[in-house]
mmCIF file of C-alpha atoms in Angstrom:
data_model
loop_
_atom_site.group_PDB
_atom_site.id
_atom_site.type_symbol
_atom_site.label_atom_id
_atom_site.label_comp_id
_atom_site.label_asym_id
_atom_site.label_seq_id
_atom_site.Cartn_x
_atom_site.Cartn_y
_atom_site.Cartn_z
ATOM 1 C CA ASP A 1264 -30.265 -17.473 -17.305
ATOM 2 C CA ILE A 1265 -28.019 -16.937 -20.301
ATOM 3 C CA GLN A 1266 -28.388 -19.559 -23.026
ATOM 4 C CA MET A 1267 -25.670 -20.564 -25.464
ATOM 5 C CA THR A 1268 -27.100 -21.643 -28.818
ATOM 6 C CA GLN A 1269 -24.604 -23.715 -30.755
ATOM 7 C CA SER A 1270 -24.721 -24.459 -34.480
ATOM 8 C CA PRO A 1271 -24.649 -26.532 -36.531
ATOM 9 C CA SER A 1272 -25.536 -29.696 -34.623
ATOM 10 C CA THR A 1273 -23.578 -31.790 -37.117
ATOM 11 C CA LEU A 1274 -21.247 -31.100 -39.986
ATOM 12 C CA SER A 1275 -19.381 -33.219 -42.469
ATOM 13 C CA ALA A 1276 -16.168 -32.009 -44.069
ATOM 14 C CA SER A 1277 -13.118 -33.322 -45.875
ATOM 15 C CA VAL A 1278 -9.548 -33.556 -44.699
ATOM 16 C CA GLY A 1279 -7.880 -30.203 -45.288
ATOM 17 C CA ASP A 1280 -11.110 -28.196 -45.072
ATOM 18 C CA ARG A 1281 -11.718 -25.231 -42.825
ATOM 19 C CA VAL A 1282 -14.733 -25.603 -40.538
ATOM 20 C CA THR A 1283 -16.437 -23.153 -38.212
ATOM 21 C CA ILE A 1284 -18.728 -23.761 -35.257
ATOM 22 C CA THR A 1285 -20.671 -20.942 -33.668
ATOM 23 C CA CYS A 1286 -22.189 -20.241 -30.272
ATOM 24 C CA ARG A 1287 -24.503 -17.321 -29.777
ATOM 25 C CA ALA A 1288 -25.254 -16.004 -26.294
ATOM 26 C CA SER A 1289 -28.811 -14.971 -25.458
ATOM 27 C CA ARG A 1290 -27.540 -11.613 -24.209
ATOM 28 C CA GLY A 1291 -24.315 -9.715 -23.848
ATOM 29 C CA VAL A 1292 -21.612 -11.653 -22.031
ATOM 30 C CA SER A 1293 -17.976 -11.258 -21.127
ATOM 31 C CA ARG A 1294 -15.226 -13.093 -22.983
ATOM 32 C CA TRP A 1295 -15.367 -16.031 -20.592
ATOM 33 C CA VAL A 1296 -16.084 -18.615 -23.265
ATOM 34 C CA ALA A 1297 -14.259 -21.893 -23.703
ATOM 35 C CA TRP A 1298 -14.319 -24.638 -26.332
ATOM 36 C CA TYR A 1299 -13.935 -28.371 -25.686
ATOM 37 C CA GLN A 1300 -13.436 -31.419 -27.855
ATOM 38 C CA GLN A 1301 -14.959 -34.720 -26.801
ATOM 39 C CA LYS A 1302 -14.358 -38.104 -28.396
ATOM 40 C CA PRO A 1303 -16.627 -41.116 -27.768
ATOM 41 C CA GLY A 1304 -16.115 -42.636 -24.347
ATOM 42 C CA LYS A 1305 -13.722 -39.906 -23.252
ATOM 43 C CA ALA A 1306 -13.883 -36.827 -21.065
ATOM 44 C CA PRO A 1307 -13.941 -33.425 -22.758
ATOM 45 C CA LYS A 1308 -10.630 -31.770 -23.584
ATOM 46 C CA LEU A 1309 -10.089 -28.018 -23.298
ATOM 47 C CA LEU A 1310 -9.074 -26.389 -26.590
ATOM 48 C CA ILE A 1311 -9.698 -22.650 -26.203
ATOM 49 C CA TYR A 1312 -10.226 -20.439 -23.138
ATOM 50 C CA LYS A 1313 -11.270 -16.805 -22.778
ATOM 51 C CA ALA A 1314 -12.728 -16.862 -26.284
ATOM 52 C CA SER A 1315 -9.477 -16.904 -28.241
ATOM 53 C CA ASN A 1316 -6.627 -18.304 -26.142
ATOM 54 C CA LEU A 1317 -5.182 -21.641 -27.246
ATOM 55 C CA GLU A 1318 -4.683 -24.128 -24.426
ATOM 56 C CA ARG A 1319 -1.160 -25.541 -24.075
ATOM 57 C CA GLY A 1320 -0.533 -28.519 -26.289
ATOM 58 C CA VAL A 1321 -3.489 -27.894 -28.598
ATOM 59 C CA PRO A 1322 -2.589 -27.754 -32.300
ATOM 60 C CA SER A 1323 -2.516 -24.271 -33.791
ATOM 61 C CA ARG A 1324 -5.071 -25.232 -36.443
ATOM 62 C CA PHE A 1325 -7.663 -24.622 -33.735
ATOM 63 C CA SER A 1326 -8.602 -20.995 -33.073
ATOM 64 C CA GLY A 1327 -11.353 -19.036 -31.382
ATOM 65 C CA SER A 1328 -12.848 -15.620 -31.975
ATOM 66 C CA GLU A 1329 -15.722 -13.441 -30.850
ATOM 67 C CA SER A 1330 -17.965 -10.780 -32.327
ATOM 68 C CA GLY A 1331 -20.512 -9.287 -29.986
ATOM 69 C CA THR A 1332 -22.554 -12.176 -28.593
ATOM 70 C CA GLU A 1333 -21.258 -14.656 -31.179
ATOM 71 C CA PHE A 1334 -18.305 -16.903 -30.465
ATOM 72 C CA THR A 1335 -16.652 -19.050 -33.119
ATOM 73 C CA LEU A 1336 -14.366 -22.068 -33.118
ATOM 74 C CA THR A 1337 -12.432 -22.521 -36.346
ATOM 75 C CA ILE A 1338 -10.535 -25.635 -37.339
ATOM 76 C CA ASN A 1339 -8.136 -25.038 -40.216
ATOM 77 C CA ASN A 1340 -6.735 -27.909 -42.290
ATOM 78 C CA LEU A 1341 -9.142 -30.455 -40.802
ATOM 79 C CA GLN A 1342 -7.460 -33.715 -39.834
ATOM 80 C CA PRO A 1343 -8.926 -37.208 -39.355
ATOM 81 C CA ASP A 1344 -8.145 -36.953 -35.624
ATOM 82 C CA ASP A 1345 -10.484 -33.946 -35.395
ATOM 83 C CA SER A 1346 -13.538 -36.183 -35.753
ATOM 84 C CA ALA A 1347 -15.308 -35.485 -32.452
ATOM 85 C CA THR A 1348 -18.058 -33.501 -30.782
ATOM 86 C CA TYR A 1349 -17.279 -29.908 -29.857
ATOM 87 C CA PHE A 1350 -18.913 -27.902 -27.087
ATOM 88 C CA CYS A 1351 -18.783 -24.231 -26.219
ATOM 89 C CA GLN A 1352 -19.014 -23.182 -22.588
ATOM 90 C CA LEU A 1353 -19.815 -19.860 -20.964
ATOM 91 C CA TYR A 1354 -18.208 -19.522 -17.554
ATOM 92 C CA ASP A 1355 -19.342 -16.492 -15.646
ATOM 93 C CA SER A 1356 -21.334 -16.641 -12.431
ATOM 94 C CA PHE A 1357 -22.651 -19.939 -13.730
ATOM 95 C CA TRP A 1358 -21.413 -22.395 -16.312
ATOM 96 C CA THR A 1359 -23.489 -23.064 -19.428
ATOM 97 C CA PHE A 1360 -22.684 -25.432 -22.256
ATOM 98 C CA GLY A 1361 -23.795 -25.271 -25.851
ATOM 99 C CA GLN A 1362 -25.667 -28.241 -27.278
ATOM 100 C CA GLY A 1363 -22.629 -29.622 -29.122
ATOM 101 C CA THR A 1364 -21.531 -30.032 -32.742
ATOM 102 C CA LYS A 1365 -20.565 -33.397 -34.120
ATOM 103 C CA VAL A 1366 -17.822 -33.103 -36.738
ATOM 104 C CA GLU A 1367 -17.544 -35.977 -39.178
ATOM 105 C CA ILE A 1368 -14.824 -36.533 -41.735
ATOM 106 C CA LYS A 1369 -16.044 -37.365 -45.242
ATOM 107 C CA GLN B 1328 0.943 -33.203 -13.894
ATOM 108 C CA ALA B 1329 -2.538 -32.849 -12.483
ATOM 109 C CA GLN B 1330 -4.694 -35.961 -12.480
ATOM 110 C CA LEU B 1331 -8.200 -36.681 -11.260
ATOM 111 C CA LEU B 1332 -9.306 -40.212 -10.396
ATOM 112 C CA GLN B 1333 -12.989 -40.880 -9.884
ATOM 113 C CA SER B 1334 -14.775 -43.651 -8.046
ATOM 114 C CA ALA B 1335 -16.264 -46.690 -9.731
ATOM 115 C CA ALA B 1336 -19.602 -46.992 -11.471
ATOM 116 C CA GLU B 1337 -22.774 -47.072 -9.369
ATOM 117 C CA VAL B 1338 -26.211 -48.622 -9.811
ATOM 118 C CA LYS B 1339 -28.959 -47.132 -7.690
ATOM 119 C CA GLU B 1340 -32.708 -47.515 -7.309
ATOM 120 C CA PRO B 1341 -35.020 -44.538 -7.823
ATOM 121 C CA GLY B 1342 -35.232 -42.407 -4.696
ATOM 122 C CA ALA B 1343 -31.789 -43.396 -3.459
ATOM 123 C CA SER B 1344 -28.684 -41.232 -3.145
ATOM 124 C CA VAL B 1345 -25.302 -41.574 -4.801
ATOM 125 C CA ARG B 1346 -21.928 -40.231 -3.712
ATOM 126 C CA VAL B 1347 -19.144 -39.895 -6.259
ATOM 127 C CA SER B 1348 -15.564 -39.140 -5.294
ATOM 128 C CA CYS B 1349 -12.756 -37.472 -7.225
ATOM 129 C CA LYS B 1350 -9.179 -37.719 -5.949
ATOM 130 C CA ALA B 1351 -6.739 -35.092 -7.157
ATOM 131 C CA SER B 1352 -2.976 -35.397 -7.444
ATOM 132 C CA GLY B 1353 -0.017 -33.632 -9.013
ATOM 133 C CA TYR B 1354 -0.690 -30.045 -7.925
ATOM 134 C CA THR B 1355 -1.607 -27.890 -4.899
ATOM 135 C CA PHE B 1356 -5.136 -29.047 -4.125
ATOM 136 C CA THR B 1357 -6.399 -25.904 -2.399
ATOM 137 C CA ASP B 1358 -5.402 -23.574 -5.221
ATOM 138 C CA TYR B 1359 -8.083 -24.702 -7.672
ATOM 139 C CA GLY B 1360 -11.825 -25.152 -7.539
ATOM 140 C CA PHE B 1361 -13.773 -28.097 -8.896
ATOM 141 C CA ALA B 1362 -16.925 -28.493 -10.888
ATOM 142 C CA TRP B 1363 -19.167 -31.481 -11.510
ATOM 143 C CA VAL B 1364 -20.594 -32.012 -14.983
ATOM 144 C CA ARG B 1365 -22.856 -34.802 -16.158
ATOM 145 C CA GLN B 1366 -23.745 -36.269 -19.523
ATOM 146 C CA ALA B 1367 -26.807 -38.399 -20.174
ATOM 147 C CA PRO B 1368 -26.276 -41.166 -22.735
ATOM 148 C CA GLY B 1369 -25.910 -39.630 -26.195
ATOM 149 C CA GLN B 1370 -26.603 -36.146 -24.872
ATOM 150 C CA GLY B 1371 -24.705 -32.932 -24.134
ATOM 151 C CA LEU B 1372 -22.888 -31.638 -21.074
ATOM 152 C CA GLU B 1373 -24.749 -30.307 -18.031
ATOM 153 C CA TRP B 1374 -23.118 -28.395 -15.189
ATOM 154 C CA LEU B 1375 -24.254 -29.400 -11.664
ATOM 155 C CA GLY B 1376 -22.198 -27.099 -9.481
ATOM 156 C CA TRP B 1377 -18.815 -25.838 -8.323
ATOM 157 C CA ILE B 1378 -16.871 -25.906 -5.066
ATOM 158 C CA SER B 1379 -13.876 -23.956 -3.850
ATOM 159 C CA THR B 1380 -11.244 -26.183 -2.282
ATOM 160 C CA TYR B 1381 -9.879 -23.062 -0.567
ATOM 161 C CA ASN B 1382 -12.907 -22.111 1.530
ATOM 162 C CA THR B 1383 -15.570 -24.757 0.558
ATOM 163 C CA TYR B 1384 -17.792 -22.084 -0.990
ATOM 164 C CA THR B 1385 -20.290 -23.737 -3.318
ATOM 165 C CA VAL B 1386 -22.383 -22.671 -6.294
ATOM 166 C CA TYR B 1387 -25.082 -25.053 -7.449
ATOM 167 C CA ALA B 1388 -27.028 -24.997 -10.690
ATOM 168 C CA PRO B 1389 -30.617 -23.933 -9.921
ATOM 169 C CA LYS B 1390 -31.915 -27.198 -11.381
ATOM 170 C CA PHE B 1391 -30.040 -29.213 -8.731
ATOM 171 C CA GLN B 1392 -30.261 -26.842 -5.773
ATOM 172 C CA GLY B 1393 -31.553 -28.784 -2.764
ATOM 173 C CA ARG B 1394 -30.730 -32.158 -4.276
ATOM 174 C CA VAL B 1395 -26.940 -31.944 -4.628
ATOM 175 C CA THR B 1396 -24.167 -31.417 -2.104
ATOM 176 C CA MET B 1397 -20.483 -30.953 -2.896
ATOM 177 C CA THR B 1398 -17.765 -31.291 -0.290
ATOM 178 C CA THR B 1399 -13.999 -31.456 -0.079
ATOM 179 C CA ASP B 1400 -11.499 -33.308 2.105
ATOM 180 C CA THR B 1401 -8.212 -31.461 2.047
ATOM 181 C CA SER B 1402 -6.404 -34.195 3.989
ATOM 182 C CA THR B 1403 -7.026 -36.689 1.164
ATOM 183 C CA THR B 1404 -7.230 -34.144 -1.702
ATOM 184 C CA THR B 1405 -10.635 -35.520 -2.607
ATOM 185 C CA VAL B 1406 -13.858 -33.833 -3.627
ATOM 186 C CA TYR B 1407 -17.266 -35.452 -3.340
ATOM 187 C CA MET B 1408 -20.608 -34.992 -5.039
ATOM 188 C CA GLU B 1409 -23.789 -36.397 -3.522
ATOM 189 C CA LEU B 1410 -27.024 -36.438 -5.504
ATOM 190 C CA ARG B 1411 -30.226 -37.374 -3.672
ATOM 191 C CA SER B 1412 -33.722 -38.480 -4.655
ATOM 192 C CA LEU B 1413 -32.409 -40.127 -7.798
ATOM 193 C CA ARG B 1414 -34.657 -40.517 -10.834
ATOM 194 C CA SER B 1415 -34.193 -42.493 -14.010
ATOM 195 C CA ASP B 1416 -33.227 -39.336 -15.898
ATOM 196 C CA ASP B 1417 -30.244 -38.913 -13.571
ATOM 197 C CA THR B 1418 -28.641 -41.832 -15.382
ATOM 198 C CA GLY B 1419 -25.435 -40.758 -17.048
ATOM 199 C CA MET B 1420 -21.727 -40.172 -16.806
ATOM 200 C CA TYR B 1421 -20.651 -37.831 -14.039
ATOM 201 C CA TYR B 1422 -17.366 -35.957 -14.384
ATOM 202 C CA CYS B 1423 -15.328 -33.907 -11.970
ATOM 203 C CA ALA B 1424 -13.244 -31.156 -13.518
ATOM 204 C CA LYS B 1425 -10.583 -28.816 -12.183
ATOM 205 C CA ASP B 1426 -10.514 -25.075 -12.753
ATOM 206 C CA ARG B 1427 -7.873 -23.887 -15.163
ATOM 207 C CA ALA B 1428 -6.918 -20.801 -13.165
ATOM 208 C CA PRO B 1429 -6.337 -20.576 -9.402
ATOM 209 C CA ARG B 1430 -8.697 -18.979 -6.924
ATOM 210 C CA ARG B 1431 -11.403 -18.003 -9.432
ATOM 211 C CA LEU B 1432 -14.349 -19.440 -11.290
ATOM 212 C CA ASP B 1433 -12.913 -20.646 -14.568
ATOM 213 C CA CYS B 1434 -13.123 -23.176 -17.356
ATOM 214 C CA PHE B 1435 -11.817 -26.697 -16.818
ATOM 215 C CA ASP B 1436 -8.400 -27.905 -17.906
ATOM 216 C CA VAL B 1437 -8.292 -31.348 -16.271
ATOM 217 C CA TRP B 1438 -11.158 -33.832 -16.112
ATOM 218 C CA GLY B 1439 -11.691 -37.089 -14.298
ATOM 219 C CA GLN B 1440 -12.327 -40.239 -16.281
ATOM 220 C CA GLY B 1441 -16.017 -40.175 -15.413
ATOM 221 C CA THR B 1442 -18.264 -42.255 -13.162
ATOM 222 C CA MET B 1443 -21.274 -43.952 -14.700
ATOM 223 C CA VAL B 1444 -24.372 -43.695 -12.522
ATOM 224 C CA THR B 1445 -27.314 -45.878 -13.489
ATOM 225 C CA VAL B 1446 -30.685 -45.343 -11.850
ATOM 226 C CA SER B 1447 -32.948 -48.312 -12.335
ATOM 227 C CA SER B 1448 -35.409 -50.408 -10.374
#
């Protein structure tokens, strides 16, 4: 099975900062990677699909990219509302989630 | 717009089975598949399986193969997930989620509100 290793597990940043979260696949994969945001007590929300495509209605400060087996979620101009846990997801023949990254606002 | 409404919370004893429902509305039900994802308290997301509402084809995560069954009822636009032989570590929030793209395995653009399943004697 392909594993998705997500890092860091937590990060703390200030409003206006740029933050990056990374998922590394255990072997070569297609671009079928998505990113979700989850707030406490809520279901996950889709942000990015197919590695770099912004879901409708998601602010443009969120972006996704890929380089080989590494996939990155970038949040530009961090806002207080971005305080949440973020998960990557590989969707191929199976679905695999990363371990999650909790983003805290300083 | 698409909405998914899940059944109420459940409390089960170890060894029992639980059936969670997920009613879809606001779109053509048979165009999009469904997945079930669970989350233990304070933990990450875990995929249980996927079902096509078009032809009822299922894919189950190896960890749950033999213990989980997913079904659909097109007449009521509802999908079901049954988990058997429950253990205490099955306690968690169970979500249904709809595929983003039609007629293919995909990521999930709409999620249910979650159903809390508690396994305790």
